[in-house]
Structures are given as C-alpha cells and as structure tokens.
Amino acid sequence: MTKLREPAVFQMDNISFYVDLDRQTLRQTDNPDNEISFIHQMQDMGDHYMLAWDAKTKNAAANSEDGEPLIIPQLSLLDPEGMSEKYRMSVSEMAGKSDFEIIVDQEALAARQNGILPQIDIAGEKFIFDLRLQELRHVEYFFPVISLKSLDLTDDGWHYEAFYEPIMKQVVQLDPKLTEFPDGIIKIKMPNEIGLDPVGTARIYGMSERELLRRHPIQKELKAEVIPLSETQVPRLIRQNREQLQREHEQITRKMKPGKRPRF
C-alpha cells in the first residue's frame, strides 16, 4: 500500500500553511477554510510571487495597496517533490523554470499559439477541434464533421457526451422505443471547450490565457472515453420498453378473448 505523502508546510508571519498543489493555494494548517490562491491573490513575478498580506485576516489584503508586501517562493521551491511527481519532471529538470513553465507544456503552448489546433482521439480516429467553428473535423478526410451542438453537456458542465456510430463517424440519436441494443453504437465522453482548447477558450471568451492555463493546462494526448451501452441508461430503457410492450400485448389479448358461448 502506497503511503500518502505529507503536504509541504510554509511558514508566513509565524502562521503555518499547507502547500496545496492541486488547488495551487496555501491553506492555513489550523484553519483549512482560510485559503490563499497563487493564481488569483498573488502576483506572479516569474521566479517568485508577491502577496499583499493582511495580518488581521491572515489572508490577502482586499486592496493590494493596503497590504504588507511579502515575497512567496515558487511552488517548485515550496514543494519540489510534489511538483516533480505531479508534473512528471525531475527536480533537476525543474531548476531554472518558473511554475508556469513547469505546469504548462511550453512546446504544446507554442504550437497552439502558432495556430495549430488541438486533436482528440474518438474511438480510434483523430479529429481536429475547431472552437471558432464549434466543430470536430476528421484529421484525414475533413469529413464527417461533428458539431458541438449535437453533443450534450454533462450535469457538471465539464464534459460533452453523445451516442456515436464509429463506422459512419457520426453522433446518433437512439430510438426512445428501442427494445434491443443497437448494433455498433457506443457512448463517448470528452472534455468541454476548456479541456479541449484552453487557449482558444481564453481568446474567444475574453479570459486571462495565463490564469486559465494555470488551472487547465493543455492536454497533449486528448482521448474521448468510450462507454459501452451496457454501462449507460440504455439497458433500463430497453427493459421499460419491453415491459410496456408486454402490458400492451396483454391488454390486446384480453380484448380479443371470446365471451362465453351460449348452450344449445
């Protein structure tokens, strides 16, 4: 059994904070609800962060001009072991790099900034994701095209999903009255726009590219999750439809049953 690693601790103004790499925050050890964000509440200076410290709230000052300026080391210095494990980079490889350069793949970022659109594997076929046109295009044939409008957002809003026919490479709608599993149909699930193309999302929606990338780095090998129909709501739908057909059959049978014949 793998032993859980203790989070790194940083002392600031005689107060202890856990270094939370997943959330990129400092969390007060004796009051975890008190959290300071490296992304939203500190100024990234490249090789360190600047924090406007409010000793009363033990957090960032509401007005940066009113706070005491404190220098906060990079995450790679606060927790080198954790950063190395999380971003699969040796401590020596991280040396001289900013947190942004460690968290965000710089080659992938340069390619995207030079106009190369992201790609995603859907059931073994590569598709280009074009956020501007709101579509996925086959890499080799540029057809068929999958429109984002044909996909459904999950309840949490972080993924798209749809029923999919791999041979035709098209999203399909299932017959709501089906009583058998449709041949060759699967369900696919993929990230939303932020997960597919954070750079394009930031540009189109006027968001801070750097901040968005810190929270949602570019994924180099995007792949849609393939979900067998047996693990969806389809079996329940088939069962309900079969039960309904059985009830209808029984009703028809009762109506057609002959009455008692008269005796002669």
C-alpha positions as a Markdown table, in Angstrom:
| # | Residue | x | y | z |
|---|---|---|---|---|
| 1 | Met | 0.0 | 0.0 | 0.0 |
| 2 | Thr | 1.4 | 3.4 | -1.0 |
| 3 | Lys | 2.0 | 5.7 | 1.9 |
| 4 | Leu | 0.3 | 9.1 | 1.5 |
| 5 | Arg | 2.8 | 11.9 | 1.3 |
| 6 | Glu | 2.5 | 14.6 | 3.9 |
| 7 | Pro | 1.8 | 18.1 | 2.4 |
| 8 | Ala | 4.6 | 20.6 | 2.4 |
| 9 | Val | 4.2 | 23.4 | 5.0 |
| 10 | Phe | 5.2 | 27.0 | 4.6 |
| 11 | Gln | 5.6 | 29.5 | 7.4 |
| 12 | Met | 4.4 | 33.0 | 6.8 |
| 13 | Asp | 4.2 | 35.7 | 9.6 |
| 14 | Asn | 4.5 | 32.9 | 12.2 |
| 15 | Ile | 1.5 | 31.1 | 10.7 |
| 16 | Ser | 1.7 | 27.7 | 9.1 |
| 17 | Phe | 0.1 | 27.0 | 5.7 |
| 18 | Tyr | -0.1 | 23.7 | 3.8 |
| 19 | Val | 1.0 | 23.9 | 0.2 |
| 20 | Asp | -1.9 | 22.6 | -1.9 |
| 21 | Leu | -0.6 | 21.8 | -5.4 |
| 22 | Asp | -3.9 | 20.6 | -6.8 |
| 23 | Arg | -5.7 | 23.9 | -5.9 |
| 24 | Gln | -2.5 | 26.0 | -6.2 |
| 25 | Thr | -3.2 | 27.5 | -2.8 |
| 26 | Leu | -1.9 | 28.0 | 0.7 |
| 27 | Arg | -4.2 | 26.6 | 3.3 |
| 28 | Gln | -3.8 | 27.5 | 6.9 |
| 29 | Thr | -3.0 | 24.4 | 8.9 |
| 30 | Asp | -5.2 | 25.1 | 11.8 |
| 31 | Asn | -8.0 | 26.7 | 9.7 |
| 32 | Pro | -8.2 | 24.9 | 6.3 |
| 33 | Asp | -11.0 | 27.2 | 5.2 |
| 34 | Asn | -8.6 | 30.1 | 5.1 |
| 35 | Glu | -7.0 | 29.7 | 1.7 |
| 36 | Ile | -4.8 | 32.0 | -0.4 |
| 37 | Ser | -4.7 | 31.4 | -4.2 |
| 38 | Phe | -1.4 | 31.7 | -6.1 |
| 39 | Ile | -3.4 | 32.4 | -9.2 |
| 40 | His | -6.0 | 34.9 | -8.1 |
| 41 | Gln | -4.5 | 36.6 | -5.0 |
| 42 | Met | -0.8 | 36.7 | -5.7 |
| 43 | Gln | 1.2 | 38.4 | -8.5 |
| 44 | Asp | 3.3 | 36.0 | -10.5 |
| 45 | Met | 6.8 | 37.6 | -10.9 |
| 46 | Gly | 8.3 | 34.6 | -12.7 |
| 47 | Asp | 10.8 | 33.4 | -10.1 |
| 48 | His | 8.6 | 34.3 | -7.1 |
| 49 | Tyr | 5.2 | 35.6 | -6.1 |
| 50 | Met | 4.2 | 38.9 | -4.5 |
| 51 | Leu | 1.4 | 38.8 | -1.9 |
| 52 | Ala | -0.2 | 41.9 | -0.3 |
| 53 | Trp | -0.6 | 40.4 | 3.2 |
| 54 | Asp | -3.3 | 41.3 | 5.7 |
| 55 | Ala | -2.2 | 40.3 | 9.2 |
| 56 | Lys | -5.7 | 40.7 | 10.6 |
| 57 | Thr | -7.4 | 38.4 | 8.2 |
| 58 | Lys | -4.3 | 36.2 | 7.7 |
| 59 | Asn | -5.1 | 36.4 | 4.0 |
| 60 | Ala | -4.5 | 38.6 | 1.0 |
| 61 | Ala | -5.5 | 42.2 | 1.6 |
| 62 | Ala | -8.7 | 43.3 | -0.1 |
| 63 | Asn | -6.8 | 46.3 | -1.5 |
| 64 | Ser | -3.2 | 45.4 | -2.5 |
| 65 | Glu | -2.0 | 48.9 | -1.6 |
| 66 | Asp | -3.1 | 48.4 | 2.0 |
| 67 | Gly | -1.3 | 45.1 | 2.4 |
| 68 | Glu | 2.2 | 44.3 | 3.6 |
| 69 | Pro | 4.2 | 43.1 | 0.5 |
| 70 | Leu | 5.6 | 39.6 | 1.1 |
| 71 | Ile | 7.7 | 37.5 | -1.2 |
| 72 | Ile | 6.4 | 34.0 | -1.7 |
| 73 | Pro | 8.7 | 31.3 | -3.2 |
| 74 | Gln | 7.6 | 29.3 | -6.3 |
| 75 | Leu | 5.6 | 26.2 | -5.8 |
| 76 | Ser | 8.6 | 24.2 | -7.2 |
| 77 | Leu | 10.6 | 25.5 | -4.3 |
| 78 | Leu | 7.9 | 25.1 | -1.7 |
| 79 | Asp | 7.2 | 21.5 | -2.6 |
| 80 | Pro | 9.8 | 20.2 | -5.2 |
| 81 | Glu | 8.9 | 16.6 | -4.5 |
| 82 | Gly | 5.2 | 17.2 | -5.0 |
| 83 | Met | 5.7 | 19.2 | -8.2 |
| 84 | Ser | 8.1 | 16.7 | -9.6 |
| 85 | Glu | 5.6 | 13.9 | -9.0 |
| 86 | Lys | 2.6 | 15.9 | -10.3 |
| 87 | Tyr | 4.1 | 17.1 | -13.5 |
| 88 | Arg | 6.4 | 14.2 | -14.2 |
| 89 | Met | 9.6 | 16.3 | -14.3 |
| 90 | Ser | 12.7 | 15.6 | -12.2 |
| 91 | Val | 13.8 | 18.2 | -9.7 |
| 92 | Ser | 16.9 | 18.9 | -11.8 |
| 93 | Glu | 14.7 | 19.5 | -14.9 |
| 94 | Met | 12.6 | 21.9 | -12.9 |
| 95 | Ala | 15.6 | 24.0 | -12.0 |
| 96 | Gly | 15.5 | 27.5 | -13.6 |
| 97 | Lys | 11.9 | 27.1 | -14.7 |
| 98 | Ser | 9.0 | 29.1 | -13.5 |
| 99 | Asp | 5.9 | 27.4 | -12.1 |
| 100 | Phe | 4.1 | 28.4 | -15.3 |
| 101 | Glu | 6.8 | 26.7 | -17.4 |
| 102 | Ile | 6.5 | 23.6 | -15.3 |
| 103 | Ile | 2.7 | 23.4 | -15.2 |
| 104 | Val | 2.1 | 24.3 | -18.8 |
| 105 | Asp | 3.8 | 22.3 | -21.6 |
| 106 | Gln | 5.7 | 25.0 | -23.4 |
| 107 | Glu | 6.0 | 23.1 | -26.7 |
| 108 | Ala | 2.3 | 22.5 | -26.8 |
| 109 | Leu | 1.6 | 26.1 | -25.9 |
| 110 | Ala | 3.9 | 27.4 | -28.7 |
| 111 | Ala | 2.3 | 25.1 | -31.2 |
| 112 | Arg | -1.2 | 26.3 | -30.2 |
| 113 | Gln | -0.2 | 30.0 | -30.3 |
| 114 | Asn | 1.1 | 29.4 | -33.8 |
| 115 | Gly | -2.3 | 28.3 | -35.0 |
| 116 | Ile | -2.1 | 24.5 | -34.7 |
| 117 | Leu | -5.5 | 23.3 | -33.5 |
| 118 | Pro | -5.8 | 20.6 | -30.8 |
| 119 | Gln | -6.7 | 17.0 | -31.8 |
| 120 | Ile | -8.6 | 14.3 | -30.0 |
| 121 | Asp | -8.9 | 10.6 | -30.5 |
| 122 | Ile | -12.5 | 9.5 | -30.8 |
| 123 | Ala | -12.9 | 5.7 | -30.9 |
| 124 | Gly | -9.5 | 5.3 | -32.7 |
| 125 | Glu | -10.0 | 8.1 | -35.2 |
| 126 | Lys | -8.3 | 11.5 | -34.9 |
| 127 | Phe | -10.4 | 14.7 | -35.0 |
| 128 | Ile | -9.3 | 18.3 | -35.1 |
| 129 | Phe | -11.2 | 20.5 | -32.6 |
| 130 | Asp | -12.1 | 23.9 | -34.1 |
| 131 | Leu | -13.6 | 26.0 | -31.3 |
| 132 | Arg | -14.2 | 29.0 | -33.7 |
| 133 | Leu | -16.5 | 26.9 | -35.9 |
| 134 | Gln | -17.8 | 24.8 | -32.9 |
| 135 | Glu | -17.0 | 21.5 | -34.6 |
| 136 | Leu | -14.8 | 18.5 | -34.7 |
| 137 | Arg | -13.3 | 17.6 | -38.1 |
| 138 | His | -11.7 | 14.3 | -39.1 |
| 139 | Val | -8.0 | 14.9 | -39.5 |
| 140 | Glu | -7.5 | 13.0 | -42.7 |
| 141 | Tyr | -10.8 | 13.5 | -44.6 |
| 142 | Phe | -12.1 | 16.7 | -43.1 |
| 143 | Phe | -15.4 | 14.9 | -43.2 |
| 144 | Pro | -17.6 | 14.0 | -41.5 |
| 145 | Val | -18.0 | 16.9 | -39.1 |
| 146 | Ile | -19.3 | 16.6 | -35.6 |
| 147 | Ser | -21.0 | 19.8 | -34.4 |
| 148 | Leu | -20.7 | 20.7 | -30.7 |
| 149 | Lys | -24.4 | 21.4 | -30.9 |
| 150 | Ser | -25.0 | 17.7 | -31.4 |
| 151 | Leu | -23.3 | 16.9 | -28.1 |
| 152 | Asp | -24.8 | 17.0 | -24.6 |
| 153 | Leu | -23.1 | 18.7 | -21.7 |
| 154 | Thr | -22.9 | 16.6 | -18.5 |
| 155 | Asp | -24.7 | 17.9 | -15.4 |
| 156 | Asp | -21.5 | 19.3 | -14.0 |
| 157 | Gly | -20.7 | 21.1 | -17.3 |
| 158 | Trp | -17.2 | 19.8 | -17.6 |
| 159 | His | -17.7 | 17.2 | -20.3 |
| 160 | Tyr | -19.6 | 16.5 | -23.6 |
| 161 | Glu | -21.2 | 13.1 | -24.2 |
| 162 | Ala | -23.2 | 11.5 | -27.0 |
| 163 | Phe | -24.1 | 8.3 | -28.7 |
| 164 | Tyr | -21.8 | 7.6 | -31.5 |
| 165 | Glu | -21.5 | 5.4 | -34.6 |
| 166 | Pro | -17.8 | 4.7 | -35.2 |
| 167 | Ile | -18.1 | 3.4 | -38.8 |
| 168 | Met | -20.0 | 6.4 | -40.0 |
| 169 | Lys | -18.1 | 8.6 | -37.5 |
| 170 | Gln | -21.3 | 10.4 | -36.6 |
| 171 | Val | -23.3 | 11.3 | -33.5 |
| 172 | Val | -26.6 | 9.5 | -33.5 |
| 173 | Gln | -29.9 | 9.7 | -31.6 |
| 174 | Leu | -31.3 | 6.5 | -30.2 |
| 175 | Asp | -34.9 | 5.4 | -30.8 |
| 176 | Pro | -36.6 | 6.1 | -27.5 |
| 177 | Lys | -38.8 | 3.0 | -28.1 |
| 178 | Leu | -35.9 | 0.6 | -28.7 |
| 179 | Thr | -36.2 | -2.9 | -27.3 |
| 180 | Glu | -32.8 | -4.3 | -28.4 |
| 181 | Phe | -29.2 | -3.0 | -28.2 |
| 182 | Pro | -28.5 | -1.1 | -31.4 |
| 183 | Asp | -25.6 | -2.6 | -33.4 |
| 184 | Gly | -22.3 | -0.8 | -33.3 |
| 185 | Ile | -23.4 | 2.1 | -31.2 |
| 186 | Ile | -21.2 | 3.4 | -28.3 |
| 187 | Lys | -21.3 | 6.3 | -26.0 |
| 188 | Ile | -18.4 | 8.8 | -26.0 |
| 189 | Lys | -17.4 | 11.4 | -23.4 |
| 190 | Met | -14.9 | 14.1 | -23.9 |
| 191 | Pro | -13.8 | 17.4 | -22.1 |
| 192 | Asn | -15.6 | 20.6 | -22.7 |
| 193 | Glu | -14.1 | 23.6 | -24.5 |
| 194 | Ile | -11.8 | 24.4 | -21.7 |
| 195 | Gly | -10.4 | 20.9 | -21.5 |
| 196 | Leu | -10.2 | 20.6 | -25.3 |
| 197 | Asp | -8.7 | 24.0 | -26.1 |
| 198 | Pro | -7.9 | 26.3 | -23.1 |
| 199 | Val | -6.0 | 28.8 | -25.3 |
| 200 | Gly | -8.9 | 29.2 | -27.8 |
| 201 | Thr | -11.4 | 29.4 | -25.0 |
| 202 | Ala | -9.5 | 32.2 | -23.3 |
| 203 | Arg | -9.3 | 34.1 | -26.6 |
| 204 | Ile | -12.9 | 33.7 | -27.6 |
| 205 | Tyr | -14.4 | 34.4 | -24.2 |
| 206 | Gly | -12.0 | 37.2 | -23.2 |
| 207 | Met | -10.5 | 35.3 | -20.3 |
| 208 | Ser | -6.9 | 35.5 | -19.0 |
| 209 | Glu | -5.0 | 32.9 | -21.0 |
| 210 | Arg | -2.2 | 32.6 | -18.4 |
| 211 | Glu | -4.7 | 32.1 | -15.5 |
| 212 | Leu | -6.8 | 29.6 | -17.4 |
| 213 | Leu | -3.7 | 27.6 | -18.4 |
| 214 | Arg | -2.5 | 27.5 | -14.8 |
| 215 | Arg | -5.8 | 25.9 | -13.8 |
| 216 | His | -6.3 | 23.9 | -17.0 |
| 217 | Pro | -3.0 | 23.1 | -18.8 |
| 218 | Ile | -3.0 | 21.9 | -22.4 |
| 219 | Gln | -3.5 | 18.2 | -22.6 |
| 220 | Lys | -1.2 | 16.8 | -25.3 |
| 221 | Glu | -2.9 | 13.4 | -25.9 |
| 222 | Leu | -6.7 | 14.0 | -25.7 |
| 223 | Lys | -8.8 | 10.9 | -26.0 |
| 224 | Ala | -12.6 | 10.5 | -25.7 |
| 225 | Glu | -13.7 | 8.0 | -23.2 |
| 226 | Val | -15.6 | 5.1 | -24.8 |
| 227 | Ile | -18.5 | 3.9 | -22.7 |
| 228 | Pro | -20.3 | 0.6 | -23.6 |
| 229 | Leu | -24.1 | 0.9 | -23.8 |
| 230 | Ser | -24.4 | -1.7 | -21.1 |
| 231 | Glu | -23.0 | 0.9 | -18.7 |
| 232 | Thr | -25.5 | 3.6 | -19.7 |
| 233 | Gln | -29.2 | 4.1 | -19.2 |
| 234 | Val | -29.9 | 2.1 | -22.3 |
| 235 | Pro | -30.5 | -1.3 | -20.5 |
| 236 | Arg | -33.1 | 0.3 | -18.3 |
| 237 | Leu | -34.8 | 1.9 | -21.3 |
| 238 | Ile | -34.9 | -1.4 | -23.1 |
| 239 | Arg | -36.3 | -3.1 | -20.1 |
| 240 | Gln | -39.0 | -0.4 | -19.7 |
| 241 | Asn | -39.9 | -0.6 | -23.3 |
| 242 | Arg | -40.2 | -4.4 | -23.2 |
| 243 | Glu | -42.4 | -4.2 | -20.1 |
| 244 | Gln | -44.6 | -1.7 | -21.8 |
| 245 | Leu | -44.9 | -3.9 | -24.9 |
| 246 | Gln | -45.8 | -6.8 | -22.7 |
| 247 | Arg | -48.6 | -4.8 | -21.0 |
| 248 | Glu | -50.0 | -3.6 | -24.3 |
| 249 | His | -49.9 | -7.2 | -25.6 |
| 250 | Glu | -51.8 | -8.4 | -22.5 |
| 251 | Gln | -54.4 | -5.7 | -22.9 |
| 252 | Ile | -55.0 | -6.6 | -26.6 |
| 253 | Thr | -55.2 | -10.3 | -25.7 |
| 254 | Arg | -57.9 | -9.6 | -23.1 |
| 255 | Lys | -60.0 | -7.6 | -25.5 |
| 256 | Met | -59.8 | -10.3 | -28.2 |
| 257 | Lys | -60.7 | -13.1 | -25.8 |
| 258 | Pro | -64.2 | -14.5 | -26.8 |
| 259 | Gly | -67.1 | -14.4 | -24.4 |
| 260 | Lys | -68.9 | -17.4 | -23.1 |
| 261 | Arg | -70.7 | -19.4 | -25.8 |
| 262 | Pro | -74.5 | -20.0 | -25.4 |
| 263 | Arg | -75.6 | -23.5 | -24.6 |
| 264 | Phe | -77.9 | -25.3 | -27.1 |
